[in-house]
CSV table of C-alpha atoms in Angstrom, one decimal:
chain,number,residue,atom,x,y,z
A,41,UNK,CA,-6.1,9.2,-7.9
A,42,UNK,CA,-3.1,9.4,-5.7
A,43,UNK,CA,-0.9,10.9,-8.7
A,44,UNK,CA,-0.8,14.3,-6.6
A,45,UNK,CA,1.7,12.5,-4.3
A,46,UNK,CA,3.5,10.7,-6.8
A,47,UNK,CA,6.1,14.3,-6.9
A,48,UNK,CA,6.7,13.7,-2.7
A,49,UNK,CA,8.7,10.7,-3.9
A,50,UNK,CA,11.0,12.4,-5.3
A,51,UNK,CA,12.6,13.6,-3.0
A,52,UNK,CA,11.9,10.1,-0.3
A,53,UNK,CA,13.4,7.8,-2.7
A,54,UNK,CA,17.4,8.7,-0.9
A,55,UNK,CA,15.9,8.6,1.7
A,56,UNK,CA,13.5,5.5,1.7
A,57,UNK,CA,15.4,2.7,2.7
A,58,UNK,CA,16.2,3.8,5.9
A,59,UNK,CA,13.1,4.6,6.4
A,60,UNK,CA,11.6,1.4,6.3
A,61,UNK,CA,14.4,0.1,8.3
A,62,UNK,CA,14.0,1.7,11.5
A,63,UNK,CA,16.3,4.2,10.6
A,64,UNK,CA,14.6,7.7,11.0
A,65,UNK,CA,12.9,7.8,14.8
A,66,UNK,CA,9.3,9.6,13.8
A,67,UNK,CA,8.9,7.0,11.0
A,68,UNK,CA,10.4,3.6,13.0
A,69,UNK,CA,5.8,3.1,14.4
A,70,UNK,CA,4.9,2.8,10.5
A,71,UNK,CA,7.6,0.7,9.7
A,72,UNK,CA,7.5,-1.4,12.8
A,73,UNK,CA,8.5,-4.9,11.4
A,74,UNK,CA,8.6,-4.1,7.9
A,75,UNK,CA,10.3,-7.3,6.7
A,76,UNK,CA,7.2,-9.5,8.5
A,77,UNK,CA,4.6,-7.1,6.4
A,78,UNK,CA,6.0,-8.0,3.5
A,79,UNK,CA,5.9,-11.2,4.2
A,80,UNK,CA,3.2,-11.4,5.2
A,81,UNK,CA,1.5,-9.5,2.0
A,82,UNK,CA,3.9,-12.1,-0.1
A,83,UNK,CA,1.7,-15.7,1.9
A,84,UNK,CA,-1.5,-14.8,1.2
A,85,UNK,CA,-0.7,-14.3,-2.6
A,86,UNK,CA,-1.7,-16.6,-5.5
A,87,UNK,CA,-0.9,-16.7,-9.2
A,88,UNK,CA,-0.3,-14.7,-11.4
A,89,UNK,CA,0.3,-10.4,-9.6
A,90,UNK,CA,0.5,-6.8,-10.7
A,91,UNK,CA,1.9,-5.0,-8.1
A,92,UNK,CA,0.8,-1.1,-7.1
A,93,UNK,CA,3.6,1.0,-6.4
A,94,UNK,CA,6.6,-0.6,-6.5
A,95,UNK,CA,8.8,2.2,-5.0
A,96,UNK,CA,12.6,0.2,-4.4
A,97,UNK,CA,11.0,-2.9,-5.1
A,98,UNK,CA,11.2,-4.1,-1.2
A,99,UNK,CA,8.1,-6.3,-1.6
A,100,UNK,CA,8.6,-7.8,-5.2
A,101,UNK,CA,12.0,-8.9,-4.2
A,102,UNK,CA,9.6,-10.9,-1.6
A,103,UNK,CA,7.3,-11.6,-4.6
A,104,UNK,CA,10.4,-13.0,-6.7
A,105,UNK,CA,12.0,-15.2,-4.1
A,106,UNK,CA,8.5,-16.8,-3.8
A,107,UNK,CA,8.2,-17.8,-7.1
A,108,UNK,CA,5.2,-15.6,-8.9
A,109,UNK,CA,5.4,-14.0,-11.7
A,110,UNK,CA,4.9,-10.4,-11.0
A,111,UNK,CA,4.1,-7.3,-13.4
A,112,UNK,CA,4.9,-4.1,-11.3
A,113,UNK,CA,3.4,-1.2,-11.4
A,114,UNK,CA,4.5,2.4,-10.4
A,115,UNK,CA,3.6,6.3,-11.3
A,116,UNK,CA,6.8,7.8,-10.3
A,117,UNK,CA,9.3,7.6,-13.1
A,118,UNK,CA,12.2,7.9,-10.3
A,119,UNK,CA,11.1,5.2,-8.2
A,120,UNK,CA,11.1,2.7,-11.7
A,121,UNK,CA,14.3,3.6,-12.5
A,122,UNK,CA,15.4,2.4,-9.4
A,123,UNK,CA,12.8,-1.1,-8.9
A,124,UNK,CA,14.3,-1.4,-13.4
A,125,UNK,CA,17.8,-1.6,-12.5
A,126,UNK,CA,16.7,-3.7,-9.5
A,127,UNK,CA,15.2,-6.2,-11.7
A,128,UNK,CA,16.1,-5.9,-14.9
A,129,UNK,CA,14.1,-9.1,-15.5
A,130,UNK,CA,10.9,-7.1,-14.6
A,131,UNK,CA,7.7,-5.4,-16.3
A,132,UNK,CA,8.3,-2.2,-14.6
A,133,UNK,CA,5.0,-0.2,-16.4
A,134,UNK,CA,3.8,4.1,-15.3
A,135,UNK,CA,0.2,3.6,-13.7
A,136,UNK,CA,-1.7,3.3,-10.0
A,137,UNK,CA,-4.2,2.0,-8.8
A,138,UNK,CA,-6.7,3.7,-11.1
A,139,UNK,CA,-5.3,4.2,-14.0
A,140,UNK,CA,-3.1,1.2,-15.2
A,141,UNK,CA,-3.0,-0.8,-18.4
A,142,UNK,CA,-5.3,-4.4,-17.7
A,143,UNK,CA,-2.9,-7.2,-18.0
A,144,UNK,CA,-3.8,-10.5,-19.8
A,145,UNK,CA,-4.2,-12.4,-15.9
A,146,UNK,CA,-3.9,-11.8,-12.6
A,147,UNK,CA,-4.7,-13.6,-10.0
A,148,UNK,CA,-3.5,-11.1,-7.1
A,149,UNK,CA,-4.1,-7.5,-6.4
A,150,UNK,CA,-1.7,-6.3,-4.1
A,151,UNK,CA,0.0,-2.5,-2.9
A,152,UNK,CA,1.9,-1.5,0.4
A,153,UNK,CA,1.9,1.8,2.3
A,154,UNK,CA,-0.5,2.2,-1.2
A,155,UNK,CA,-3.7,2.7,-1.1
A,156,UNK,CA,-4.0,6.0,1.5
A,157,UNK,CA,-3.1,7.4,-1.6
A,158,UNK,CA,-7.2,6.7,-2.7
A,159,UNK,CA,-9.4,8.9,-1.2
A,160,UNK,CA,-12.6,6.7,-0.4
A,161,UNK,CA,-14.7,7.1,-3.2
A,162,UNK,CA,-11.8,5.4,-5.3
A,163,UNK,CA,-10.6,2.6,-3.2
A,164,UNK,CA,-14.8,1.9,-4.2
A,165,UNK,CA,-14.1,2.4,-7.1
A,166,UNK,CA,-10.5,0.8,-7.1
A,167,UNK,CA,-11.7,-2.6,-6.1
A,168,UNK,CA,-14.9,-2.1,-8.2
A,169,UNK,CA,-12.4,-2.4,-10.9
A,170,UNK,CA,-10.0,-5.1,-9.4
A,171,UNK,CA,-13.3,-7.4,-8.8
A,172,UNK,CA,-14.1,-7.3,-13.0
A,173,UNK,CA,-10.3,-8.0,-13.4
A,174,UNK,CA,-10.3,-10.9,-10.8
A,175,UNK,CA,-11.4,-14.0,-11.7
A,176,UNK,CA,-13.5,-16.0,-8.7
A,177,UNK,CA,-11.5,-17.3,-6.1
A,178,UNK,CA,-8.7,-14.4,-7.2
A,179,UNK,CA,-7.2,-12.0,-4.1
A,180,UNK,CA,-6.1,-8.4,-3.4
A,181,UNK,CA,-3.4,-8.3,-0.1
A,182,UNK,CA,-2.5,-5.7,0.9
A,183,UNK,CA,-1.1,-4.0,3.6
A,184,UNK,CA,-1.3,-0.4,4.8
A,185,UNK,CA,-1.6,2.9,7.6
A,186,UNK,CA,-5.7,2.2,8.7
A,187,UNK,CA,-7.6,3.0,11.9
A,188,UNK,CA,-10.5,1.2,13.8
A,189,UNK,CA,-12.2,4.7,13.7
A,190,UNK,CA,-12.1,8.2,12.7
A,191,UNK,CA,-11.5,8.7,16.8
A,192,UNK,CA,-8.4,6.8,17.5
A,193,UNK,CA,-6.7,7.8,13.8
A,194,UNK,CA,-7.6,12.0,15.4
A,195,UNK,CA,-6.0,10.1,19.1
A,196,UNK,CA,-2.9,8.7,16.8
A,197,UNK,CA,-2.2,12.4,15.1
A,198,UNK,CA,-1.6,14.2,18.1
A,199,UNK,CA,0.5,12.0,19.9
A,200,UNK,CA,2.6,12.8,17.3
A,201,UNK,CA,2.3,15.7,17.5
A,202,UNK,CA,3.0,15.9,21.2
A,203,UNK,CA,5.8,14.1,20.2
A,204,UNK,CA,7.0,16.5,18.2
A,205,UNK,CA,7.3,14.2,15.2
A,206,UNK,CA,5.2,16.5,12.7
A,207,UNK,CA,6.4,15.4,10.1
A,208,UNK,CA,3.7,12.0,10.6
A,209,UNK,CA,0.4,14.3,12.0
A,210,UNK,CA,0.9,16.1,8.7
A,211,UNK,CA,1.5,13.4,6.8
A,212,UNK,CA,-2.2,12.0,8.6
A,213,UNK,CA,-3.7,14.7,7.8
A,214,UNK,CA,-2.6,15.4,4.5
A,215,UNK,CA,-3.3,11.7,2.2
A,216,UNK,CA,-7.3,9.7,2.8
A,217,UNK,CA,-5.7,7.3,5.5
A,218,UNK,CA,-9.7,5.4,6.3
A,219,UNK,CA,-11.1,3.4,8.6
A,220,UNK,CA,-11.9,-0.7,8.9
A,221,UNK,CA,-15.3,-0.4,9.2
A,222,UNK,CA,-14.7,1.6,6.2
A,223,UNK,CA,-12.7,-0.7,3.8
A,224,UNK,CA,-14.6,-3.9,5.6
A,225,UNK,CA,-17.3,-2.1,3.5
A,226,UNK,CA,-15.9,-1.6,0.7
A,227,UNK,CA,-15.0,-4.5,0.2
A,228,UNK,CA,-18.0,-6.6,0.3
A,229,UNK,CA,-19.9,-3.6,-1.4
A,230,UNK,CA,-17.4,-4.8,-4.5
A,231,UNK,CA,-18.7,-9.3,-3.6
A,232,UNK,CA,-15.4,-10.2,-2.3
A,233,UNK,CA,-15.0,-12.3,1.3
A,234,UNK,CA,-12.0,-9.5,3.7
A,235,UNK,CA,-9.7,-10.3,6.5
A,236,UNK,CA,-8.4,-7.9,8.8
A,237,UNK,CA,-5.1,-8.3,10.2
A,238,UNK,CA,-3.1,-5.5,12.5
A,239,UNK,CA,0.3,-6.0,11.5
A,240,UNK,CA,1.9,-2.8,14.4
A,241,UNK,CA,0.5,0.0,15.3
A,242,UNK,CA,-0.7,1.7,11.8
A,243,UNK,CA,-0.6,-1.3,9.1
A,244,UNK,CA,-3.1,-3.7,8.8
A,245,UNK,CA,-3.2,-6.6,6.7
A,246,UNK,CA,-6.7,-6.9,3.9
A,247,UNK,CA,-6.6,-10.2,2.7
A,248,UNK,CA,-9.8,-10.5,0.8
A,249,UNK,CA,-11.1,-12.8,-1.9
A,250,UNK,CA,-12.8,-12.2,-5.1
A,251,UNK,CA,-16.4,-14.8,-4.5
């Protein structure tokens, strides 16, 4: 359920914000236009929001600044402490993309750089769960690394290894990065209309509305 990757953030928490701001050359392309990506997620959201994987609270800040009520869900204890300190008024609870306490009301599920922690089967199951919780017109707005095809993913891994960016290549091989066609089918099977917008060489914005 994605929790096999939780401990990675115990170490990365100390340099995560430096990475997303472009200070780590190896991850610069992954986080290109990072602030724009987060703003895009916030701009597509409506109503009461559940955010999966609050991390250090960067997307959370965008949502709060936009005036949204936010419920944060974060499986990593160290990350929860960081976000709780940054937003002491915010509810940050232990949970993940699949195992979480269902709120009384939610209009939008959001996440950034999180959905790839689930296998394709788990992604499909998660979307079905969200569909059961959301009202008609409710939304899922996710930003994550996605590829147009499996061949494109393998080409990106080859490219990163060629320029010595083995940490990025290892990430792409270790975690469950998928393709636009697979995700489109999963969203539609769960009863959503979905649009995909490419934000950088890695990240796509998924904007889905429950029918």
